CSV table of C-alpha atoms in Angstrom, one decimal:
chain,number,residue,atom,x,y,z
A,208,MET,CA,-0.1,0.1,-0.1
A,209,LEU,CA,2.9,2.4,0.9
A,210,HIS,CA,4.5,1.8,-2.5
A,211,ARG,CA,1.2,2.9,-4.3
A,212,ILE,CA,1.1,6.1,-2.1
A,213,LEU,CA,4.7,7.0,-3.0
A,214,SER,CA,4.1,6.0,-6.9
A,215,PHE,CA,1.1,8.4,-6.7
A,216,TRP,CA,3.0,10.9,-4.8
A,217,THR,CA,6.2,10.8,-7.6
A,218,VAL,CA,3.5,11.1,-10.4
A,219,PHE,CA,2.0,14.1,-8.6
A,220,LEU,CA,5.4,15.8,-8.0
A,221,GLY,CA,6.3,15.0,-11.8
A,222,LEU,CA,3.2,16.6,-13.2
A,223,ALA,CA,3.7,19.6,-11.0
A,224,GLY,CA,7.3,19.9,-12.1
A,225,LEU,CA,6.3,19.6,-15.7
A,226,LEU,CA,4.2,22.5,-15.1
A,227,VAL,CA,6.5,24.3,-13.4
A,228,VAL,CA,9.2,23.7,-16.0
A,229,ALA,CA,6.8,24.5,-18.8
A,230,LEU,CA,6.1,28.0,-17.2
A,231,MET,CA,9.8,28.5,-16.8
A,232,VAL,CA,10.3,27.9,-20.5
A,233,LEU,CA,7.4,30.2,-21.5
A,234,PHE,CA,9.0,33.1,-19.3
A,235,GLY,CA,12.6,32.4,-20.8
A,236,ALA,CA,14.1,31.0,-17.8
A,237,ASP,CA,17.3,29.2,-18.0
A,238,LEU,CA,16.5,25.5,-17.3
A,239,VAL,CA,20.2,24.5,-16.8
A,240,ARG,CA,20.7,27.2,-14.1
A,241,ALA,CA,17.4,26.4,-12.5
A,242,ALA,CA,18.2,22.7,-12.3
A,243,ARG,CA,21.3,23.6,-10.0
A,244,THR,CA,20.0,26.6,-8.1
A,245,GLY,CA,17.1,27.7,-5.8
A,246,PRO,CA,15.3,26.2,-2.9
A,247,LYS,CA,15.0,22.4,-2.3
A,248,TRP,CA,11.6,22.1,-3.2
A,249,LYS,CA,12.1,23.7,-6.8
A,250,ARG,CA,15.0,21.3,-7.4
A,251,ALA,CA,12.7,18.3,-6.2
A,252,LEU,CA,10.2,19.3,-8.8
A,253,VAL,CA,12.7,19.7,-11.7
A,254,THR,CA,14.0,16.1,-10.5
A,255,ALA,CA,10.5,14.8,-10.5
A,256,ALA,CA,9.7,16.3,-13.9
A,257,VAL,CA,12.5,14.8,-15.4
A,258,SER,CA,11.9,11.3,-13.8
A,259,LEU,CA,8.4,11.3,-15.2
A,260,ALA,CA,9.4,12.3,-18.6
A,261,SER,CA,12.1,9.3,-18.7
A,262,VAL,CA,9.1,7.1,-17.6
A,263,LEU,CA,7.0,8.4,-20.6
A,264,GLY,CA,10.2,7.5,-22.8
A,265,PHE,CA,11.8,10.9,-23.3
A,266,PRO,CA,15.5,10.4,-23.6
A,267,ILE,CA,16.4,12.6,-20.4
A,268,PRO,CA,18.8,11.4,-18.1
A,269,SER,CA,18.1,11.6,-14.2
A,270,VAL,CA,18.6,15.1,-12.6
A,271,GLN,CA,19.7,14.8,-9.0
A,272,ALA,CA,19.3,17.9,-6.8
A,273,ALA,CA,22.6,19.7,-6.7
A,274,ASP,CA,24.6,21.9,-4.6
A,275,PRO,CA,24.6,25.6,-5.4
A,276,PRO,CA,26.6,26.3,-8.6
A,277,PRO,CA,30.3,27.4,-8.5
A,278,ALA,CA,31.5,30.9,-9.3
A,279,GLU,CA,30.1,32.6,-12.5
A,280,SER,CA,33.8,32.4,-13.9
A,281,ALA,CA,33.4,28.6,-14.0
A,282,SER,CA,33.7,27.3,-17.6
A,283,VAL,CA,30.8,26.7,-19.9
A,284,ALA,CA,31.7,23.0,-20.0
A,285,SER,CA,30.7,22.5,-16.5
A,286,VAL,CA,27.2,23.6,-17.6
A,287,ALA,CA,27.1,20.6,-19.7
A,288,SER,CA,27.5,18.3,-16.9
A,289,VAL,CA,23.8,19.1,-15.8
A,290,ALA,CA,21.6,16.5,-16.9
A,291,VAL,CA,19.1,18.1,-19.5
A,292,SER,CA,17.4,16.5,-22.5
A,293,SER,CA,19.4,16.5,-25.7
A,294,VAL,CA,16.4,17.2,-27.6
A,295,ALA,CA,15.5,20.1,-25.5
A,296,ALA,CA,19.3,21.4,-26.1
A,297,VAL,CA,18.6,21.1,-30.0
A,298,PHE,CA,15.4,23.1,-29.7
A,299,ASP,CA,16.9,25.7,-27.1
A,300,LEU,CA,20.2,26.1,-29.5
A,301,LYS,CA,17.6,27.0,-32.4
A,302,ILE,CA,15.8,29.5,-30.5
A,303,GLU,CA,18.9,31.2,-29.4
A,304,LEU,CA,20.4,31.4,-32.9
A,305,GLU,CA,17.3,32.8,-34.2
A,306,LYS,CA,17.4,35.4,-31.4
A,307,LEU,CA,21.1,36.3,-32.2
A,308,ALA,CA,20.0,36.7,-35.8
A,309,ALA,CA,17.3,38.8,-34.9
A,310,LEU,CA,19.4,41.0,-32.6
A,311,LYS,CA,21.9,41.4,-35.6
A,312,SER,CA,19.2,43.0,-37.8
A,313,GLN,CA,18.0,45.4,-35.0
A,314,ARG,CA,19.2,48.9,-35.0
A,315,ASP,CA,18.2,49.3,-31.4
A,316,PHE,CA,20.6,46.7,-30.4
A,317,ASN,CA,20.5,45.5,-26.7
A,318,PRO,CA,23.9,44.4,-25.4
A,319,LYS,CA,22.8,42.8,-22.4
A,320,THR,CA,20.2,40.8,-24.2
A,321,ALA,CA,22.9,39.9,-26.7
A,322,ALA,CA,25.4,38.6,-23.8
A,323,GLU,CA,22.7,36.5,-22.1
A,324,SER,CA,21.8,34.9,-25.6
A,325,ILE,CA,25.4,34.2,-26.2
A,326,ARG,CA,26.0,32.6,-22.7
A,327,LYS,CA,22.9,30.4,-23.3
A,328,THR,CA,24.0,29.6,-26.9
A,329,LYS,CA,27.5,28.5,-25.5
A,330,ALA,CA,25.8,26.2,-22.9
A,331,CYS,CA,23.8,24.6,-25.8
A,332,VAL,CA,26.7,23.9,-28.0
A,333,ALA,CA,28.6,22.5,-24.8
A,334,ILE,CA,25.9,20.0,-24.2
A,335,LEU,CA,25.5,18.8,-27.7
A,336,SER,CA,29.4,18.8,-28.4
A,337,GLN,CA,29.5,15.6,-26.0
A,338,PRO,CA,29.2,12.3,-27.6
A,339,SER,CA,27.0,11.1,-24.5
A,340,HIS,CA,24.5,13.7,-25.4
A,341,LEU,CA,24.6,13.3,-29.3
A,342,SER,CA,24.0,9.5,-28.9
A,343,LYS,CA,20.7,10.2,-27.4
A,344,LEU,CA,19.7,11.7,-30.5
A,345,ASN,CA,18.4,9.8,-33.7
A,346,ASP,CA,20.3,10.4,-37.0
A,347,ALA,CA,18.3,13.4,-38.2
A,348,GLY,CA,18.6,14.8,-34.6
A,349,ARG,CA,22.4,14.5,-34.8
A,350,THR,CA,22.8,16.2,-38.1
A,351,GLU,CA,20.6,18.9,-37.0
A,352,ALA,CA,22.7,19.4,-33.9
A,353,LYS,CA,25.9,19.4,-35.9
A,354,ARG,CA,24.5,22.1,-38.3
A,355,LEU,CA,23.1,24.4,-35.5
A,356,ILE,CA,26.7,24.0,-33.8
A,357,ALA,CA,28.5,24.9,-37.1
A,358,GLU,CA,26.4,27.8,-37.6
A,359,SER,CA,26.8,29.2,-33.9
A,360,ALA,CA,30.5,30.0,-34.2
A,361,PRO,CA,30.3,32.7,-36.7
A,362,LEU,CA,27.0,34.1,-35.3
A,363,ILE,CA,28.3,34.2,-31.7
A,364,ALA,CA,31.6,35.8,-33.1
A,365,SER,CA,29.7,38.7,-35.1
A,366,VAL,CA,27.1,39.4,-32.2
A,367,LYS,CA,29.8,39.4,-29.7
A,368,ALA,CA,31.8,42.0,-31.8
A,369,LEU,CA,28.5,44.0,-31.9
A,370,ILE,CA,28.3,44.1,-28.0
A,371,PRO,CA,30.9,47.0,-27.5
A,372,ILE,CA,29.8,48.9,-30.6
A,373,GLY,CA,26.1,48.7,-29.4
A,374,THR,CA,24.4,49.5,-32.6
A,375,THR,CA,23.7,47.7,-35.9
A,376,ASN,CA,23.5,51.1,-37.7
A,377,LEU,CA,26.9,51.3,-39.5
A,378,ALA,CA,26.8,55.2,-39.6
A,379,GLN,CA,26.2,55.4,-35.8
A,380,THR,CA,29.2,53.5,-35.0
A,381,PRO,CA,32.3,55.3,-33.3
A,382,GLN,CA,34.4,52.9,-35.7
A,383,TRP,CA,32.9,54.5,-38.8
A,384,GLU,CA,33.2,57.8,-37.6
A,385,LEU,CA,36.7,57.3,-37.0
A,386,ILE,CA,37.1,55.9,-40.5
A,387,LEU,CA,35.4,59.0,-42.0
A,388,ASP,CA,37.6,61.2,-39.8
A,389,THR,CA,40.6,59.6,-41.3
A,390,TRP,CA,39.7,60.0,-44.9
A,391,ARG,CA,38.5,63.5,-44.2
A,392,ALA,CA,42.0,64.3,-42.4
A,393,SER,CA,43.9,62.7,-45.5
A,394,GLY,CA,42.4,65.0,-48.2
A,395,THR,CA,44.4,67.9,-47.7
A,396,LEU,CA,47.7,66.0,-47.5
A,397,THR,CA,47.2,64.5,-51.0
A,398,THR,CA,47.1,68.0,-52.7
A,399,VAL,CA,50.1,69.8,-54.3
A,400,LYS,CA,50.7,71.5,-51.1
A,401,GLY,CA,52.3,68.3,-49.7
A,402,SER,CA,52.7,67.3,-46.1
A,403,THR,CA,55.4,67.5,-43.4
A,404,GLY,CA,57.1,64.7,-41.8
A,405,ALA,CA,54.9,65.1,-38.5
A,406,GLN,CA,51.8,65.3,-40.4
A,407,ARG,CA,52.7,62.0,-42.1
A,408,VAL,CA,53.7,60.4,-38.7
A,409,GLU,CA,50.1,61.4,-37.5
A,410,MET,CA,48.5,60.3,-40.7
A,411,LYS,CA,50.2,56.9,-40.4
A,412,LYS,CA,48.7,56.5,-37.0
A,413,LYS,CA,45.3,57.5,-38.0
A,414,PHE,CA,45.3,55.1,-40.9
A,415,ASP,CA,46.5,52.2,-38.6
A,416,LEU,CA,43.5,52.9,-36.2
A,417,ALA,CA,41.2,53.0,-39.1
A,418,LYS,CA,42.3,49.8,-40.4
A,419,ASN,CA,41.6,48.3,-37.1
A,420,ALA,CA,38.1,49.9,-37.0
A,421,ILE,CA,37.5,48.5,-40.3
A,422,GLY,CA,38.4,44.9,-39.1
A,423,GLU,CA,36.0,45.4,-36.2
A,424,LEU,CA,33.0,46.4,-38.5
A,425,ALA,CA,33.8,43.4,-40.7
A,426,LEU,CA,33.8,41.0,-37.9
A,427,ALA,CA,30.3,42.6,-36.4
A,428,GLY,CA,28.9,42.1,-39.9
A,429,LEU,CA,28.2,45.5,-40.4
A,430,ILE,CA,30.4,45.4,-43.7
A,431,SER,CA,31.3,42.3,-45.6
A,432,ASN,CA,34.9,41.1,-45.6
A,433,ALA,CA,35.1,42.1,-49.2
A,434,GLU,CA,33.9,45.5,-48.4
A,435,ALA,CA,36.5,45.7,-45.7
A,436,GLY,CA,39.3,44.6,-47.9
A,437,LEU,CA,38.4,47.5,-50.5
A,438,LEU,CA,38.6,50.0,-47.7
A,439,VAL,CA,41.9,48.8,-46.7
A,440,ILE,CA,43.2,49.0,-50.0
A,441,ASP,CA,41.9,52.4,-50.5
A,442,ALA,CA,43.5,53.7,-47.2
A,443,ASP,CA,46.8,52.2,-49.1
A,444,VAL,CA,46.1,54.2,-52.1
A,445,ILE,CA,45.5,57.4,-50.2
A,446,TRP,CA,48.7,56.8,-48.2
A,447,SER,CA,50.8,56.3,-51.3
A,448,ARG,CA,49.6,59.6,-52.7
A,449,ILE,CA,50.9,61.3,-49.5
A,450,ILE,CA,54.2,59.9,-49.7
A,451,ALA,CA,54.5,60.4,-53.4
A,452,SER,CA,56.6,63.5,-53.0
A,453,PRO,CA,59.1,64.5,-50.2
A,454,PRO,CA,57.9,66.0,-47.1
A,455,THR,CA,57.7,69.8,-47.3
A,456,ASP,CA,60.1,70.1,-44.3
A,457,TYR,CA,62.7,67.6,-45.9
A,458,ASN,CA,66.2,69.1,-46.1
A,459,LYS,CA,68.0,66.7,-48.2
A,460,THR,CA,68.3,67.4,-51.8
A,461,CYS,CA,68.0,63.9,-52.8
A,462,TYR,CA,64.7,61.8,-52.4
A,463,GLU,CA,64.4,58.5,-54.4
A,464,MET,CA,61.2,58.6,-56.6
A,465,VAL,CA,60.5,56.1,-59.1
A,466,TYR,CA,58.2,57.1,-62.1
A,467,ILE,CA,55.3,54.8,-62.8
A,468,PRO,CA,53.0,55.6,-65.6
A,469,PRO,CA,49.5,56.6,-64.1
A,470,ALA,CA,47.9,53.8,-66.3
A,471,LYS,CA,50.5,51.0,-65.1
A,472,ARG,CA,49.8,52.2,-61.5
A,473,SER,CA,45.9,52.2,-61.9
A,474,ALA,CA,46.3,48.8,-63.2
A,475,GLN,CA,48.3,47.7,-60.3
A,476,TRP,CA,45.8,48.9,-57.8
A,477,LEU,CA,42.7,47.8,-59.6
A,478,GLY,CA,44.4,44.3,-60.0
A,479,LYS,CA,44.6,44.1,-56.3
A,480,ARG,CA,40.9,45.1,-56.1
A,481,LEU,CA,39.4,42.6,-58.7
A,482,GLU,CA,38.6,39.5,-56.4
A,483,LEU,CA,37.0,41.5,-53.7
A,484,VAL,CA,35.0,43.6,-56.3
A,485,LYS,CA,33.9,40.2,-57.7
A,486,LYS,CA,32.8,39.1,-54.2
A,487,VAL,CA,30.8,42.6,-53.5
A,488,ALA,CA,29.2,42.3,-56.9
A,489,ALA,CA,28.1,38.7,-56.1
A,490,ALA,CA,26.7,39.5,-52.6
A,491,ASP,CA,23.1,39.7,-52.1
A,492,LYS,CA,23.4,43.1,-50.4
A,493,VAL,CA,26.2,45.8,-49.9
A,494,ALA,CA,26.7,48.5,-47.4
A,495,PRO,CA,26.2,51.6,-49.3
A,496,ALA,CA,28.1,53.9,-47.1
A,497,ALA,CA,31.1,51.7,-47.6
A,498,ILE,CA,30.6,51.4,-51.2
A,499,ASP,CA,30.4,55.2,-51.5
A,500,LYS,CA,33.7,55.4,-49.7
A,501,VAL,CA,35.7,53.2,-52.1
A,502,MET,CA,34.1,54.2,-55.4
A,503,GLY,CA,35.8,57.4,-55.9
A,504,ASN,CA,39.3,56.1,-56.3
A,505,ILE,CA,38.0,52.8,-58.1
A,506,ASN,CA,36.3,55.2,-60.8
A,507,ALA,CA,39.4,57.4,-61.0
A,508,HIS,CA,41.5,54.4,-61.8
A,509,LEU,CA,39.0,53.2,-64.3
A,510,ALA,CA,39.0,56.5,-66.3
A,511,VAL,CA,42.9,56.4,-66.4
A,512,LEU,CA,42.7,52.8,-68.1
A,513,ALA,CA,40.0,54.2,-70.5
A,514,ASN,CA,42.2,56.9,-71.6
A,515,ASP,CA,44.1,56.0,-74.6
A,516,VAL,CA,46.8,58.8,-74.1
A,517,GLU,CA,47.5,57.2,-70.7
A,518,LEU,CA,47.5,53.8,-72.0
A,519,LYS,CA,50.1,54.5,-74.5
A,520,LYS,CA,52.5,55.3,-71.8
A,521,ILE,CA,52.7,51.9,-70.7
A,522,ARG,CA,55.6,50.6,-73.0
A,523,THR,CA,55.2,47.0,-73.4
A,524,PRO,CA,52.2,45.7,-75.4
A,525,ALA,CA,51.4,42.8,-73.1
A,526,GLU,CA,50.9,45.1,-70.1
A,527,ARG,CA,48.8,47.5,-72.1
A,528,GLN,CA,46.5,44.8,-73.2
A,529,ALA,CA,46.4,43.3,-69.7
A,530,ALA,CA,45.5,46.8,-68.4
A,531,ILE,CA,42.7,47.1,-71.2
A,532,LYS,CA,41.6,43.6,-70.2
A,533,LEU,CA,41.3,44.5,-66.5
A,534,HIS,CA,39.3,47.6,-67.3
A,535,ASP,CA,36.7,45.6,-69.4
A,536,GLU,CA,36.5,43.0,-66.6
A,537,ILE,CA,36.1,45.3,-63.6
A,538,ALA,CA,33.8,48.2,-65.1
A,539,PRO,CA,30.7,45.9,-65.3
A,540,LEU,CA,31.3,44.6,-62.0
A,541,ILE,CA,31.5,48.3,-60.5
A,542,ALA,CA,28.1,49.2,-62.6
A,543,LYS,CA,26.5,46.1,-60.7
A,544,ILE,CA,27.7,47.3,-57.3
A,545,ASP,CA,26.7,50.9,-58.0
A,546,PHE,CA,23.3,49.6,-58.9
A,547,LYS,CA,22.7,47.6,-55.8
A,548,ALA,CA,24.2,50.4,-53.6
A,549,LEU,CA,21.6,52.9,-55.2
A,550,GLY,CA,18.6,50.8,-54.3
A,551,GLY,CA,20.1,49.8,-50.8
A,552,ARG,CA,20.8,53.3,-49.9
A,553,LEU,CA,17.1,54.1,-50.6
A,554,GLY,CA,15.6,51.3,-49.2
A,555,ALA,CA,17.1,51.3,-46.0
A,556,THR,CA,15.2,54.6,-45.0
A,557,ALA,CA,12.1,54.8,-43.2
A,558,GLY,CA,10.9,57.3,-45.5
A,559,TRP,CA,10.9,55.1,-48.6
A,560,LYS,CA,8.9,52.3,-46.5
A,561,THR,CA,6.3,54.9,-46.1
A,562,VAL,CA,6.1,55.5,-49.6
A,563,GLN,CA,6.2,51.8,-50.6
A,564,THR,CA,3.6,51.3,-48.1
A,565,ALA,CA,1.1,54.0,-49.7
A,566,ILE,CA,1.9,52.6,-53.0
A,567,LEU,CA,1.0,49.0,-52.1
A,568,ALA,CA,-2.0,50.0,-50.3
A,569,ALA,CA,-3.5,52.1,-53.2
A,570,GLY,CA,-2.6,49.5,-56.0
A,571,PRO,CA,-5.5,47.2,-55.7
A,572,LEU,CA,-8.2,49.9,-55.1
A,573,ALA,CA,-6.7,51.7,-58.3
A,574,ARG,CA,-6.8,48.5,-60.4
A,575,THR,CA,-10.3,47.4,-59.5
A,576,HIS,CA,-12.0,51.0,-59.0
A,577,ARG,CA,-13.8,49.5,-56.1
A,578,SER,CA,-13.3,50.7,-52.6
A,579,THR,CA,-15.3,51.9,-49.6
A,580,SER,CA,-15.2,55.5,-48.2
A,581,ALA,CA,-13.2,54.3,-45.4
A,582,GLN,CA,-10.5,52.7,-47.4
A,583,ARG,CA,-10.3,55.9,-49.2
A,584,VAL,CA,-9.8,57.9,-46.2
A,585,ALA,CA,-7.2,55.6,-45.1
A,586,VAL,CA,-5.4,55.4,-48.4
A,587,THR,CA,-5.6,59.2,-48.7
A,588,LYS,CA,-3.9,59.7,-45.3
A,589,GLN,CA,-1.2,57.2,-46.2
A,590,MET,CA,-0.4,59.2,-49.3
A,591,LYS,CA,-0.3,62.5,-47.6
A,592,THR,CA,2.4,60.8,-45.3
A,593,ALA,CA,4.4,59.6,-48.4
A,594,ILE,CA,4.3,62.7,-50.1
A,595,ALA,CA,5.8,64.4,-46.8
A,596,SER,CA,8.3,61.4,-47.0
A,597,ILE,CA,9.5,62.3,-50.6
A,598,ALA,CA,9.9,65.8,-49.9
A,599,THR,CA,12.4,64.9,-47.0
A,600,LEU,CA,14.2,62.1,-49.0
A,601,THR,CA,14.5,64.8,-51.8
A,602,ALA,CA,15.8,67.5,-49.5
A,603,SER,CA,18.4,64.8,-48.1
A,604,GLY,CA,19.6,64.1,-51.6
A,605,LEU,CA,18.3,60.4,-51.6
A,606,LEU,CA,15.9,61.3,-54.3
A,607,SER,CA,16.6,63.5,-57.0
A,608,ALA,CA,14.4,66.0,-58.3
A,609,ALA,CA,13.5,63.9,-61.4
A,610,GLU,CA,12.8,60.8,-59.2
A,611,SER,CA,10.7,62.7,-56.8
A,612,GLU,CA,8.6,64.0,-59.8
A,613,LEU,CA,8.2,60.4,-61.0
A,614,ILE,CA,7.0,59.0,-57.7
A,615,LEU,CA,4.6,61.9,-57.0
A,616,GLY,CA,3.1,61.4,-60.6
A,617,GLU,CA,2.6,57.9,-59.7
A,618,LEU,CA,0.8,58.6,-56.6
A,619,ALA,CA,-1.5,61.0,-58.3
A,620,ARG,CA,-2.2,58.4,-61.0
A,621,LEU,CA,-3.1,56.0,-58.2
A,622,LYS,CA,-5.5,58.7,-56.3
A,623,LYS,CA,-7.2,59.6,-59.8
A,624,GLU,CA,-8.1,55.9,-60.4
A,625,ILE,CA,-9.3,55.3,-57.0
A,626,TYR,CA,-11.7,58.3,-56.9
A,627,ARG,CA,-12.8,57.7,-60.4
A,628,ASP,CA,-16.0,55.8,-59.6
A,629,PRO,CA,-18.2,56.4,-56.4
A,630,PRO,CA,-17.2,54.4,-53.2
A,631,THR,CA,-19.0,50.9,-53.0
A,632,ASP,CA,-20.9,52.2,-49.7
A,633,SER,CA,-22.0,55.5,-51.4
A,634,LYS,CA,-25.7,56.1,-50.8
A,635,VAL,CA,-25.6,59.4,-52.9
A,636,SER,CA,-27.7,59.2,-56.1
A,637,CYS,CA,-25.5,61.8,-57.9
A,638,TYR,CA,-21.7,61.5,-58.0
A,639,ASP,CA,-19.7,63.9,-59.8
A,640,MET,CA,-17.7,62.1,-62.6
A,641,MET,CA,-15.6,63.4,-65.6
A,642,ALA,CA,-15.8,61.6,-68.7
A,643,PRO,CA,-12.8,59.1,-68.7
A,644,ASP,CA,-10.1,59.7,-71.4
A,645,PRO,CA,-7.6,57.0,-70.9
A,646,VAL,CA,-5.7,57.8,-74.1
A,647,GLY,CA,-5.4,61.4,-73.3
A,648,ASP,CA,-4.2,60.9,-69.8
A,649,ALA,CA,-1.8,58.3,-70.8
A,650,THR,CA,-0.5,60.4,-73.6
A,651,LYS,CA,0.1,63.3,-70.9
A,652,ARG,CA,1.8,61.0,-68.4
A,653,LEU,CA,4.2,59.7,-71.1
A,654,GLU,CA,5.2,63.2,-72.1
A,655,LYS,CA,6.0,64.0,-68.5
A,656,ARG,CA,7.6,60.7,-67.8
A,657,ILE,CA,9.7,59.5,-70.8
A,658,PRO,CA,11.9,62.8,-70.7
A,659,LEU,CA,12.6,62.2,-66.9
A,660,LEU,CA,13.3,58.4,-67.3
A,661,ARG,CA,15.6,59.1,-70.2
A,662,LYS,CA,17.7,61.7,-68.3
A,663,LEU,CA,17.8,59.3,-65.4
A,664,PHE,CA,18.8,56.5,-67.2
A,665,ASP,CA,21.5,57.9,-69.5
A,666,SER,CA,23.0,59.5,-66.4
A,667,GLY,CA,23.1,56.1,-64.7
A,668,LYS,CA,21.2,57.3,-61.7
A,669,LEU,CA,17.7,55.7,-62.2
A,670,ASN,CA,17.1,54.1,-59.0
A,671,PRO,CA,15.9,50.3,-59.3
A,672,LEU,CA,13.3,51.0,-56.5
A,673,VAL,CA,12.0,54.2,-58.3
A,674,ALA,CA,11.7,52.4,-61.5
A,675,GLY,CA,10.1,49.5,-60.1
A,676,ASN,CA,7.3,51.7,-58.9
A,677,VAL,CA,6.6,53.5,-62.4
A,678,LEU,CA,7.6,51.1,-65.0
A,679,GLN,CA,4.6,48.9,-64.8
A,680,SER,CA,2.2,51.8,-65.2
A,681,VAL,CA,4.5,53.3,-68.1
A,682,SER,CA,4.2,49.9,-69.7
A,683,ALA,CA,0.3,50.0,-69.4
A,684,ASP,CA,0.2,53.5,-70.8
A,685,ILE,CA,2.1,52.5,-73.9
A,686,THR,CA,-0.5,49.7,-74.5
A,687,THR,CA,-3.3,52.4,-73.9
A,688,ILE,CA,-2.0,54.6,-76.6
A,689,LYS,CA,-1.2,51.8,-79.2
A,690,ASN,CA,-4.0,52.6,-81.6
A,691,ALA,CA,-3.7,56.5,-81.3
A,692,LYS,CA,-2.1,57.7,-84.4
A,693,LYS,CA,-1.1,61.0,-83.1
A,694,ALA,CA,1.1,59.3,-80.5
A,695,GLN,CA,3.0,56.9,-82.5
A,696,ALA,CA,6.3,58.6,-82.1
A,697,LEU,CA,5.9,59.0,-78.3
A,698,ARG,CA,4.7,55.3,-78.3
A,699,LYS,CA,8.0,54.4,-80.0
A,700,GLN,CA,10.2,56.5,-78.0
A,701,ALA,CA,8.7,55.2,-74.8
A,702,ALA,CA,8.9,51.4,-76.0
A,703,THR,CA,12.6,51.8,-77.1
A,704,LEU,CA,13.5,53.3,-73.4
A,705,LEU,CA,11.5,50.5,-71.6
A,706,GLN,CA,13.5,47.8,-73.6
A,707,GLU,CA,16.9,49.6,-72.9
A,708,ILE,CA,16.2,49.9,-69.1
A,709,ASP,CA,15.0,46.3,-69.0
A,710,ARG,CA,18.0,45.1,-70.7
A,711,LYS,CA,20.3,46.9,-68.4
A,712,PHE,CA,18.4,46.3,-65.2
A,713,SER,CA,18.1,42.4,-66.0
A,714,ARG,CA,21.9,42.4,-66.6
A,715,LEU,CA,22.9,44.4,-63.4
A,716,GLU,CA,20.3,42.2,-61.1
A,717,LYS,CA,21.8,38.8,-61.9
């Protein structure tokens, strides 16, 4: 009779323990620490919960009520000695990795949360790295555990690097400000006025600190390794210009300088960048600020290699042909990177997200010509906010005047289409409607848009995000006027431009 009472009591404690453990998991508690700390009743409940789970067939070793934990400085491996479920460790590790990845994408980075998540991640990795725990998983579980462990190392490293930085916004990091300050300080030293020996010593220190800052930003994932490499090379290019002539306070009459033709020097510097440029061009996204910083020197070297007069100064035909080949290889890659940076720079702003939201909300209502009064009020409010954002983006230089006019025109088109018919819930018998003139409207829009698009496209400054929001309606307008004899020249001009844009964009987006 006594053993039945004890069995009942064990099951009761186990169920209560499972409830406590479930609540702890729900509120994000650390089960490893909970199993080793706290009052005896809590440890007893956890022990009973694990025992009951074992009886039910879960592969969880028994947990004995333990003494209070050693000091915080104890190694992570000691945490692994706590008997916890291997399956639970896999799930916990997956959750922590997702949390770390989310932290990396948040501009409002929380260093304390990041440090705690790293600690939990390391604990799970330590558990799953032990053969005794891996053996308790099936084949699929072991494969998943190994994959998660492999993913954890670089993620921990990048988040750990972010903790002292305290932000995922590149422009707000002290490291980026140091880099910008170094580039600014070097500007006056590369002019014909030259620099003194003391200025060069000071500048060399700045460049060393800037290169360390570049490495820290790459480790934190705020710029790619390839972008970091381009920045380092850019620093070396600037430094080479600073020391190209003797210091202004140099008293000796002899200063050894070797003449290298500009085209040959440009080929050397671009050759060092080629592999890095390939990696940046192949990346899914780029850091526009970093790209903007290195493009000046790259484009300057490309311009030298495109100059026949400068190319002729390279004496050997083989070196001259190699320089031409390098230019032809790197130029389209730079165009692709510029294209990505153009969209990335604008797309990262809150203002553009507001514009995009308004266009997406208005699109279905404009296409169907069916909307309620409430929907019209809501979308009109969104459009007003978008128009204010466009003004801000234009004032800050993120949108050109031509791009602003194109987007504002698209918003006006959408609003006109929405209000063409009465609202579906209207009870008014009379609704003031103008006779539709689709051919006339399409012609007027194309007459305004085509010159703007042509100007932006020919200058290489047509932002893909802007184009993506207007080209579809431009194409629709071309179709609308296909039978209008007076608009034949306009239609041909518009169709030709759209084909050019499509060919270029499809090539750059690959």
